[in-house]
C-alpha cells in the first residue's frame, strides 16, 4: 500500500495542528472509505478560504472584504476597543452578547521563547488604530496565561504612553464554582480585586 | 467575524473524524494565519485522492490502479492470504517485514451495534478471493477487540466451510513486557496458548 496520492494526502493532513501520523492516516482512510463528498467539500473550502480570506484593515481579524462587518457596523460603540489574541477569542466574547464596542485582533501574543516579539504581534498597528481620536478606552482581553499577561503588560505600557485609558478583563472566581475547588492564584486575585 | 468562506472551512474540517468545533477552528486559523501553502497543498491532495483512489479488485485495499502493487508482486507467496480490517493494519504488518504472502483488506469489521453486518464487510468477496485454488492458508488478523474477534469468528466459520485452512494471529504477552503488568486476560491466553 504505497500509493502516491494517498501518501500525499496523509502528509498534507499531518500539517494540521495537533494531527500526528496516526490521526492523519485515520482521517485519510475515513474520507476515502466513508466520506468522499466530505473530502471534496473540504478541498473546495480550503481553496476558497486560502484565496478569499485576508485581514481586516482596521482590526486585523479574518475577513473577505477590506474591512470586516464588525468594524463596519455603525451601531457599535467606536469609543471602546477590545484587544484579543485570536478570532476565536473574539467569537467567544461576541457570544456573551455583553460587548458592543469594536475589536482589535492581535493574531498572536508575545512568545519570547518562540522568537515572537513585540513587532510580530502588530503592536504598531494597534497603536495607530487606537490613536484615531475616537477610541477612549482600550480593554485588554489577552489570555490569563504567562504569555497573555506579558502581552497585556507591554500593550498597557505603550497605550498609556499615548494617553489612552487602558483596562483589563477582571480575574476572579468562574461562574458556578465552589470556592474550595478554585485554584489559589485565582482566589487570591478574586480577593484583591474585590469590589 | 461571520465570514462565509471561513465558516465553510470550519464546517468542512469538522467532518474529519475526531475533530470537534474547537479543533476545527484552531486548524482553520492556523492554516489561514501561518500555513496557506499547507491549505492549498491539502486541497490539492484531497482532490487528487478522492478522484484517483479506488479499491484493489483483488484485495480491496486503496490503490490508484485496478490491482494494487502488493497483489501484482510476483515474488510474494500467493498461497497465504492475510485478512486485516484496514489499510493501516496492513501497513503495520508490512513494516514487520516478516510476512511475504498476500492480503485481503475488509475495510471494516462487524459492528452489529452500528448496523454493520456480514454483508457490509465484503465477506462474499473474501470467500471468492480465497477460493482461487492457489490460497492454502487464510490468516485472520482482525483486531483483538470484541468486534474484531467476532469478525474473525464469523470469517473462520465461512472459510472452513469451504475447506480452507484458517489460522489466527497469536495472542500473548507483548514484547518487552514485565509479566506483573500484563492484563489478566492476555496472561490467561498466553498460558493456554503456550508452545
Short mmCIF file of C-alpha atoms in Angstrom, two decimals:
data_model
loop_
_atom_site.label_atom_id
_atom_site.label_comp_id
_atom_site.label_asym_id
_atom_site.label_seq_id
_atom_site.Cartn_x
_atom_site.Cartn_y
_atom_site.Cartn_z
CA UNK A 1 0.00 0.00 0.00
CA UNK A 2 2.35 2.71 -1.21
CA UNK A 3 0.00 4.83 -3.28
CA UNK A 4 1.37 8.23 -4.02
CA UNK A 5 -1.85 10.22 -3.82
CA UNK A 6 -2.76 8.52 -0.53
CA UNK A 7 0.69 9.26 0.93
CA UNK A 8 0.42 12.86 -0.26
CA UNK A 9 -2.97 13.19 1.44
CA UNK A 10 -1.68 11.78 4.74
CA UNK A 11 1.34 14.08 4.54
CA UNK A 12 -0.87 17.12 3.88
CA UNK A 13 -3.20 16.24 6.77
CA UNK A 14 -0.20 15.99 9.11
CA UNK A 15 0.42 19.71 8.64
CA UNK A 16 -2.78 20.44 10.54
CA UNK A 17 -2.08 21.42 14.17
CA UNK A 18 -2.48 18.53 16.60
CA UNK A 19 -2.55 15.87 13.88
CA UNK A 20 0.13 13.16 14.00
CA UNK A 21 0.74 10.38 11.53
CA UNK A 22 -1.83 8.01 13.08
CA UNK A 23 -4.59 10.62 13.10
CA UNK A 24 -3.71 11.67 9.56
CA UNK A 25 -4.00 8.04 8.41
CA UNK A 26 -7.30 7.65 10.18
CA UNK A 27 -8.64 10.86 8.62
CA UNK A 28 -7.49 9.88 5.12
CA UNK A 29 -8.98 6.40 5.39
CA UNK A 30 -12.22 7.77 6.76
CA UNK A 31 -12.59 10.31 3.96
CA UNK A 32 -11.76 7.79 1.22
CA UNK A 33 -13.84 5.00 2.66
CA UNK A 34 -16.86 6.79 4.05
CA UNK A 35 -16.95 10.44 3.03
CA UNK A 36 -15.57 11.34 -0.41
CA UNK A 37 -18.17 14.09 -0.59
CA UNK A 38 -16.64 15.48 2.62
CA UNK A 39 -13.18 15.29 1.07
CA UNK A 40 -14.28 17.21 -1.98
CA UNK A 41 -16.11 19.76 0.12
CA UNK A 42 -13.05 20.28 2.32
CA UNK A 43 -10.86 20.72 -0.76
CA UNK A 44 -13.17 23.42 -2.12
CA UNK A 45 -13.45 25.15 1.27
CA UNK A 46 -9.67 25.19 1.71
CA UNK A 47 -9.17 26.63 -1.75
CA UNK A 48 -11.85 29.27 -1.29
CA UNK A 49 -10.68 30.32 2.17
CA UNK A 50 -6.98 30.41 1.34
CA UNK A 51 -7.71 32.61 -1.67
CA UNK A 52 -10.52 34.72 -0.27
CA UNK A 53 -9.70 35.34 3.37
CA UNK A 54 -7.48 38.26 4.31
CA UNK A 55 -7.05 40.52 7.33
CA UNK A 56 -9.39 43.38 8.13
CA UNK A 57 -7.54 46.65 7.60
CA UNK A 58 -8.91 48.08 10.82
CA UNK A 59 -8.98 45.20 13.35
CA UNK A 60 -6.82 42.51 11.66
CA UNK A 61 -9.40 39.72 12.07
CA UNK A 62 -10.09 37.38 9.18
CA UNK A 63 -12.41 38.81 6.57
CA UNK A 64 -13.29 38.51 2.90
CA UNK A 65 -13.64 42.26 2.45
CA UNK A 66 -11.12 45.03 3.05
CA UNK A 67 -12.87 45.91 6.32
CA UNK A 68 -14.80 43.30 8.33
CA UNK A 69 -18.51 43.51 9.04
CA UNK A 70 -17.93 44.20 12.74
CA UNK A 71 -15.76 47.24 12.04
CA UNK A 72 -18.33 48.48 9.51
CA UNK A 73 -21.23 48.09 11.95
CA UNK A 74 -22.25 51.67 12.70
CA UNK A 75 -24.36 50.57 15.67
CA UNK A 76 -21.30 49.55 17.67
CA UNK A 77 -19.62 51.86 20.17
CA UNK A 78 -16.43 53.08 18.47
CA UNK A 79 -15.17 54.56 21.74
CA UNK A 80 -14.30 51.12 23.09
CA UNK A 81 -11.60 48.94 21.56
CA UNK A 82 -11.19 45.42 22.91
CA UNK A 83 -7.88 43.67 22.22
CA UNK A 84 -7.88 39.86 21.85
CA UNK A 85 -5.30 37.33 20.73
CA UNK A 86 -7.32 35.42 18.13
CA UNK A 87 -10.56 35.47 16.11
CA UNK A 88 -11.68 32.54 18.31
CA UNK A 89 -11.36 34.74 21.41
CA UNK A 90 -13.30 37.45 19.59
CA UNK A 91 -16.03 34.95 18.72
CA UNK A 92 -16.23 33.83 22.36
CA UNK A 93 -16.67 37.42 23.56
CA UNK A 94 -19.27 38.09 20.86
CA UNK A 95 -21.26 35.10 22.08
CA UNK A 96 -21.59 36.69 25.53
CA UNK A 97 -23.69 39.41 23.90
CA UNK A 98 -22.42 41.87 26.51
CA UNK A 99 -19.94 43.88 24.46
CA UNK A 100 -20.99 46.39 21.83
CA UNK A 101 -17.67 48.13 21.11
CA UNK A 102 -15.06 47.34 18.46
CA UNK A 103 -12.18 44.88 18.42
CA UNK A 104 -8.52 44.61 17.60
CA UNK A 105 -7.23 41.09 16.96
CA UNK A 106 -3.51 40.66 17.60
CA UNK A 107 -3.38 37.34 15.73
CA UNK A 108 -0.95 36.10 18.34
CA UNK A 109 0.71 37.02 21.61
CA UNK A 110 4.22 37.66 22.84
CA UNK A 111 6.07 34.34 22.85
CA UNK A 112 9.67 35.21 23.60
CA UNK A 113 10.67 31.54 23.79
CA UNK A 114 9.48 31.03 20.19
CA UNK A 115 11.02 34.29 18.98
CA UNK A 116 7.66 36.08 18.69
CA UNK A 117 8.43 39.62 19.85
CA UNK A 118 6.66 42.94 20.07
CA UNK A 119 6.98 43.74 16.36
CA UNK A 120 5.42 40.39 15.36
CA UNK A 121 2.09 40.91 17.10
CA UNK A 122 1.16 44.12 15.33
CA UNK A 123 1.57 46.45 18.30
CA UNK A 124 2.34 49.35 15.95
CA UNK A 125 -0.89 48.77 14.04
CA UNK A 126 -2.78 48.69 17.35
CA UNK A 127 -1.22 51.96 18.49
CA UNK A 128 -2.21 53.62 15.20
CA UNK A 129 -5.70 52.11 15.37
CA UNK A 130 -6.21 53.29 18.97
CA UNK A 131 -4.98 56.80 18.10
CA UNK A 132 -7.90 57.52 15.75
CA UNK A 133 -9.24 60.17 18.10
CA UNK A 134 -12.47 58.25 18.70
CA UNK A 135 -11.23 55.40 20.91
CA UNK A 136 -11.41 56.36 24.56
CA UNK A 137 -10.88 53.02 26.30
CA UNK A 138 -8.74 50.07 25.28
CA UNK A 139 -9.82 46.86 27.00
CA UNK A 140 -7.06 44.25 27.12
CA UNK A 141 -8.52 40.75 26.81
CA UNK A 142 -5.44 38.70 26.07
CA UNK A 143 -5.33 35.33 27.82
CA UNK A 144 -4.59 34.95 31.52
CA UNK A 145 -1.57 32.81 30.75
CA UNK A 146 2.03 33.91 31.36
CA UNK A 147 2.35 34.95 27.71
CA UNK A 148 -1.05 36.62 27.60
CA UNK A 149 -0.27 38.58 30.78
CA UNK A 150 3.11 39.66 29.43
CA UNK A 151 1.43 40.80 26.21
CA UNK A 152 -1.17 42.77 28.16
CA UNK A 153 1.58 44.38 30.25
CA UNK A 154 3.56 45.52 27.20
CA UNK A 155 0.45 46.78 25.41
CA UNK A 156 -0.77 48.62 28.51
CA UNK A 157 2.52 50.50 28.83
CA UNK A 158 2.57 51.52 25.16
CA UNK A 159 -1.10 52.56 25.12
CA UNK A 160 -0.89 54.53 28.37
CA UNK A 161 2.14 56.38 26.98
CA UNK A 162 -0.24 57.63 24.27
CA UNK A 163 -2.60 58.92 26.94
CA UNK A 164 -5.26 56.26 26.37
CA UNK A 165 -7.37 54.76 29.12
CA UNK A 166 -6.48 51.08 29.43
CA UNK A 167 -8.44 48.41 31.30
CA UNK A 168 -8.03 44.64 31.69
CA UNK A 169 -10.68 41.91 31.93
CA UNK A 170 -11.36 41.06 35.57
CA UNK A 171 -9.77 37.99 37.07
CA UNK A 172 -11.82 36.10 39.58
CA UNK A 173 -13.83 33.05 40.50
CA UNK A 174 -15.53 31.45 37.47
CA UNK A 175 -19.33 31.35 37.48
CA UNK A 176 -20.68 28.17 39.03
CA UNK A 177 -17.56 27.43 41.07
CA UNK A 178 -17.35 26.11 44.61
CA UNK A 179 -14.68 28.16 46.37
CA UNK A 180 -12.88 25.11 47.76
CA UNK A 181 -12.11 23.88 44.23
CA UNK A 182 -10.83 27.18 42.82
CA UNK A 183 -7.03 27.36 42.47
CA UNK A 184 -5.19 29.55 44.96
CA UNK A 185 -3.89 32.09 42.47
CA UNK A 186 -7.40 32.76 41.14
CA UNK A 187 -8.75 33.00 44.68
CA UNK A 188 -6.01 35.44 45.69
CA UNK A 189 -6.79 37.64 42.68
CA UNK A 190 -10.52 37.50 43.38
CA UNK A 191 -9.80 38.63 46.92
CA UNK A 192 -7.52 41.52 45.98
CA UNK A 193 -9.86 42.65 43.16
CA UNK A 194 -12.98 42.51 45.39
CA UNK A 195 -15.46 45.30 44.78
CA UNK B 1 -16.40 37.54 12.42
CA UNK B 2 -19.04 35.80 10.33
CA UNK B 3 -17.20 35.21 7.09
CA UNK B 4 -18.86 32.64 4.90
CA UNK B 5 -15.74 31.02 3.48
CA UNK B 6 -14.22 30.76 6.96
CA UNK B 7 -17.39 29.21 8.37
CA UNK B 8 -17.50 26.79 5.42
CA UNK B 9 -13.89 25.77 6.09
CA UNK B 10 -14.55 25.17 9.80
CA UNK B 11 -17.65 23.18 8.93
CA UNK B 12 -15.74 21.06 6.40
CA UNK B 13 -12.91 20.38 8.88
CA UNK B 14 -15.45 19.21 11.47
CA UNK B 15 -16.33 16.28 9.21
CA UNK B 16 -12.88 14.82 9.87
CA UNK B 17 -13.01 12.03 12.48
CA UNK B 18 -12.05 13.21 15.97
CA UNK B 19 -12.34 16.90 15.10
CA UNK B 20 -14.82 19.00 17.07
CA UNK B 21 -15.70 22.63 16.60
CA UNK B 22 -12.80 23.94 18.71
CA UNK B 23 -10.20 21.85 16.87
CA UNK B 24 -11.72 22.80 13.52
CA UNK B 25 -11.46 26.49 14.44
CA UNK B 26 -7.87 26.06 15.56
CA UNK B 27 -7.00 24.24 12.34
CA UNK B 28 -8.68 26.86 10.14
CA UNK B 29 -6.99 29.75 11.96
CA UNK B 30 -3.63 28.01 11.83
CA UNK B 31 -3.87 27.38 8.10
CA UNK B 32 -5.03 30.90 7.31
CA UNK B 33 -2.59 32.63 9.63
CA UNK B 34 0.54 30.52 9.33
CA UNK B 35 0.27 27.98 6.52
CA UNK B 36 -1.71 28.96 3.42
CA UNK B 37 0.69 26.88 1.38
CA UNK B 38 -0.33 23.90 3.55
CA UNK B 39 -4.01 24.71 2.97
CA UNK B 40 -3.52 24.76 -0.78
CA UNK B 41 -1.49 21.56 -0.69
CA UNK B 42 -4.17 19.82 1.38
CA UNK B 43 -6.86 20.97 -1.06
CA UNK B 44 -4.93 19.53 -3.99
CA UNK B 45 -4.18 16.27 -2.15
CA UNK B 46 -7.84 15.83 -1.17
CA UNK B 47 -8.98 16.42 -4.72
CA UNK B 48 -6.39 14.06 -6.21
CA UNK B 49 -7.02 11.28 -3.69
CA UNK B 50 -10.80 11.48 -3.80
CA UNK B 51 -10.70 11.25 -7.58
CA UNK B 52 -7.80 8.84 -8.03
CA UNK B 53 -8.03 6.33 -5.18
CA UNK B 54 -10.19 3.24 -5.58
CA UNK B 55 -10.24 -0.28 -4.20
CA UNK B 56 -7.94 -3.03 -5.46
CA UNK B 57 -10.03 -5.61 -7.32
CA UNK B 58 -8.23 -8.46 -5.59
CA UNK B 59 -7.59 -7.35 -2.00
CA UNK B 60 -9.85 -4.27 -1.63
CA UNK B 61 -7.10 -2.02 -0.25
CA UNK B 62 -6.79 1.55 -1.51
CA UNK B 63 -4.99 1.82 -4.84
CA UNK B 64 -4.72 4.07 -7.86
CA UNK B 65 -4.64 1.14 -10.29
CA UNK B 66 -7.18 -1.66 -10.85
CA UNK B 67 -4.97 -4.05 -8.87
CA UNK B 68 -2.59 -2.83 -6.15
CA UNK B 69 1.18 -3.21 -6.30
CA UNK B 70 1.19 -5.79 -3.49
CA UNK B 71 -1.24 -8.09 -5.29
CA UNK B 72 0.81 -7.69 -8.51
CA UNK B 73 4.10 -8.52 -6.76
CA UNK B 74 5.05 -11.94 -8.19
CA UNK B 75 7.67 -12.50 -5.52
CA UNK B 76 5.03 -12.82 -2.79
CA UNK B 77 3.65 -16.16 -1.64
CA UNK B 78 0.17 -16.43 -3.16
CA UNK B 79 -0.63 -19.47 -1.00
CA UNK B 80 -1.05 -17.29 2.09
CA UNK B 81 -3.85 -14.75 2.42
CA UNK B 82 -3.84 -12.50 5.47
CA UNK B 83 -7.11 -10.77 6.38
CA UNK B 84 -6.96 -7.35 8.08
CA UNK B 85 -9.55 -4.72 8.94
CA UNK B 86 -7.89 -1.64 7.42
CA UNK B 87 -5.04 -0.48 5.17
CA UNK B 88 -3.40 0.88 8.36
CA UNK B 89 -3.32 -2.65 9.83
CA UNK B 90 -1.87 -3.90 6.55
CA UNK B 91 0.81 -1.20 6.68
CA UNK B 92 1.69 -2.18 10.26
CA UNK B 93 2.12 -5.84 9.29
CA UNK B 94 4.20 -4.87 6.25
CA UNK B 95 6.52 -2.89 8.50
CA UNK B 96 7.34 -6.05 10.49
CA UNK B 97 8.98 -7.41 7.32
CA UNK B 98 8.05 -10.93 8.42
CA UNK B 99 5.14 -11.65 6.10
CA UNK B 100 5.58 -12.33 2.38
CA UNK B 101 2.11 -13.57 1.43
CA UNK B 102 -0.86 -11.61 0.09
CA UNK B 103 -3.58 -9.61 1.85
CA UNK B 104 -7.30 -9.12 1.92
CA UNK B 105 -8.49 -5.86 3.46
CA UNK B 106 -12.03 -5.98 4.87
CA UNK B 107 -12.29 -2.19 5.09
CA UNK B 108 -14.18 -2.59 8.34
CA UNK B 109 -15.31 -5.15 10.88
CA UNK B 110 -18.60 -6.48 12.17
CA UNK B 111 -20.21 -3.76 14.23
CA UNK B 112 -23.68 -5.04 14.99
CA UNK B 113 -24.44 -2.07 17.28
CA UNK B 114 -23.83 0.30 14.34
CA UNK B 115 -25.73 -1.88 11.90
CA UNK B 116 -22.57 -3.10 10.11
CA UNK B 117 -23.32 -6.75 9.36
CA UNK B 118 -21.73 -9.61 7.48
CA UNK B 119 -22.74 -8.35 4.03
CA UNK B 120 -21.19 -4.94 4.71
CA UNK B 121 -17.64 -6.15 5.30
CA UNK B 122 -17.18 -7.90 1.98
CA UNK B 123 -17.26 -11.45 3.27
CA UNK B 124 -18.56 -12.71 -0.10
CA UNK B 125 -15.65 -11.08 -1.93
CA UNK B 126 -13.24 -12.68 0.56
CA UNK B 127 -14.75 -16.14 0.04
CA UNK B 128 -14.41 -15.74 -3.73
CA UNK B 129 -10.87 -14.42 -3.41
CA UNK B 130 -9.84 -17.28 -1.11
CA UNK B 131 -11.38 -19.86 -3.48
CA UNK B 132 -8.93 -19.10 -6.31
CA UNK B 133 -7.36 -22.54 -5.99
CA UNK B 134 -3.98 -21.09 -5.01
CA UNK B 135 -4.68 -19.87 -1.48
CA UNK B 136 -3.97 -22.62 1.04
CA UNK B 137 -3.98 -20.74 4.33
CA UNK B 138 -6.10 -17.79 5.41
CA UNK B 139 -4.57 -15.92 8.35
CA UNK B 140 -7.12 -13.89 10.29
CA UNK B 141 -5.55 -10.69 11.63
CA UNK B 142 -8.60 -8.69 12.63
CA UNK B 143 -8.20 -6.78 15.87
CA UNK B 144 -8.31 -8.42 19.29
CA UNK B 145 -11.28 -6.33 20.30
CA UNK B 146 -14.78 -7.71 20.85
CA UNK B 147 -15.77 -6.68 17.31
CA UNK B 148 -12.54 -7.91 15.75
CA UNK B 149 -12.88 -11.28 17.50
CA UNK B 150 -16.49 -11.62 16.39
CA UNK B 151 -15.45 -10.82 12.82
CA UNK B 152 -12.67 -13.42 12.95
CA UNK B 153 -15.11 -15.99 14.32
CA UNK B 154 -17.64 -15.46 11.52
CA UNK B 155 -14.95 -15.43 8.83
CA UNK B 156 -13.33 -18.59 10.22
CA UNK B 157 -16.61 -20.49 10.07
CA UNK B 158 -17.33 -19.42 6.49
CA UNK B 159 -13.79 -20.12 5.27
CA UNK B 160 -13.55 -23.51 6.98
CA UNK B 161 -16.86 -24.49 5.36
CA UNK B 162 -15.05 -24.02 2.04
CA UNK B 163 -12.33 -26.43 3.16
CA UNK B 164 -9.69 -23.74 3.64
CA UNK B 165 -7.07 -23.84 6.38
CA UNK B 166 -7.70 -20.91 8.73
CA UNK B 167 -5.30 -19.56 11.35
CA UNK B 168 -5.42 -16.59 13.72
CA UNK B 169 -2.64 -14.29 14.92
CA UNK B 170 -1.30 -15.47 18.27
CA UNK B 171 -2.44 -13.76 21.42
CA UNK B 172 0.14 -13.42 24.14
CA UNK B 173 2.45 -11.25 26.18
CA UNK B 174 3.71 -8.22 24.21
CA UNK B 175 7.45 -7.98 23.62
CA UNK B 176 9.26 -6.06 26.35
CA UNK B 177 6.56 -6.67 28.98
CA UNK B 178 7.04 -7.44 32.65
CA UNK B 179 4.56 -10.21 33.47
CA UNK B 180 3.21 -8.45 36.55
CA UNK B 181 1.95 -5.54 34.42
CA UNK B 182 0.25 -7.65 31.74
CA UNK B 183 -3.55 -7.74 31.99
CA UNK B 184 -5.09 -10.98 33.23
CA UNK B 185 -6.93 -11.88 30.05
CA UNK B 186 -3.75 -11.61 27.97
CA UNK B 187 -1.85 -13.63 30.55
CA UNK B 188 -4.51 -16.35 30.58
CA UNK B 189 -4.39 -16.58 26.79
CA UNK B 190 -0.59 -16.68 26.78
CA UNK B 191 -0.76 -19.55 29.27
CA UNK B 192 -3.34 -21.57 27.36
CA UNK B 193 -1.57 -20.96 24.01
CA UNK B 194 1.88 -21.89 25.38
CA UNK B 195 4.04 -23.86 22.97
#
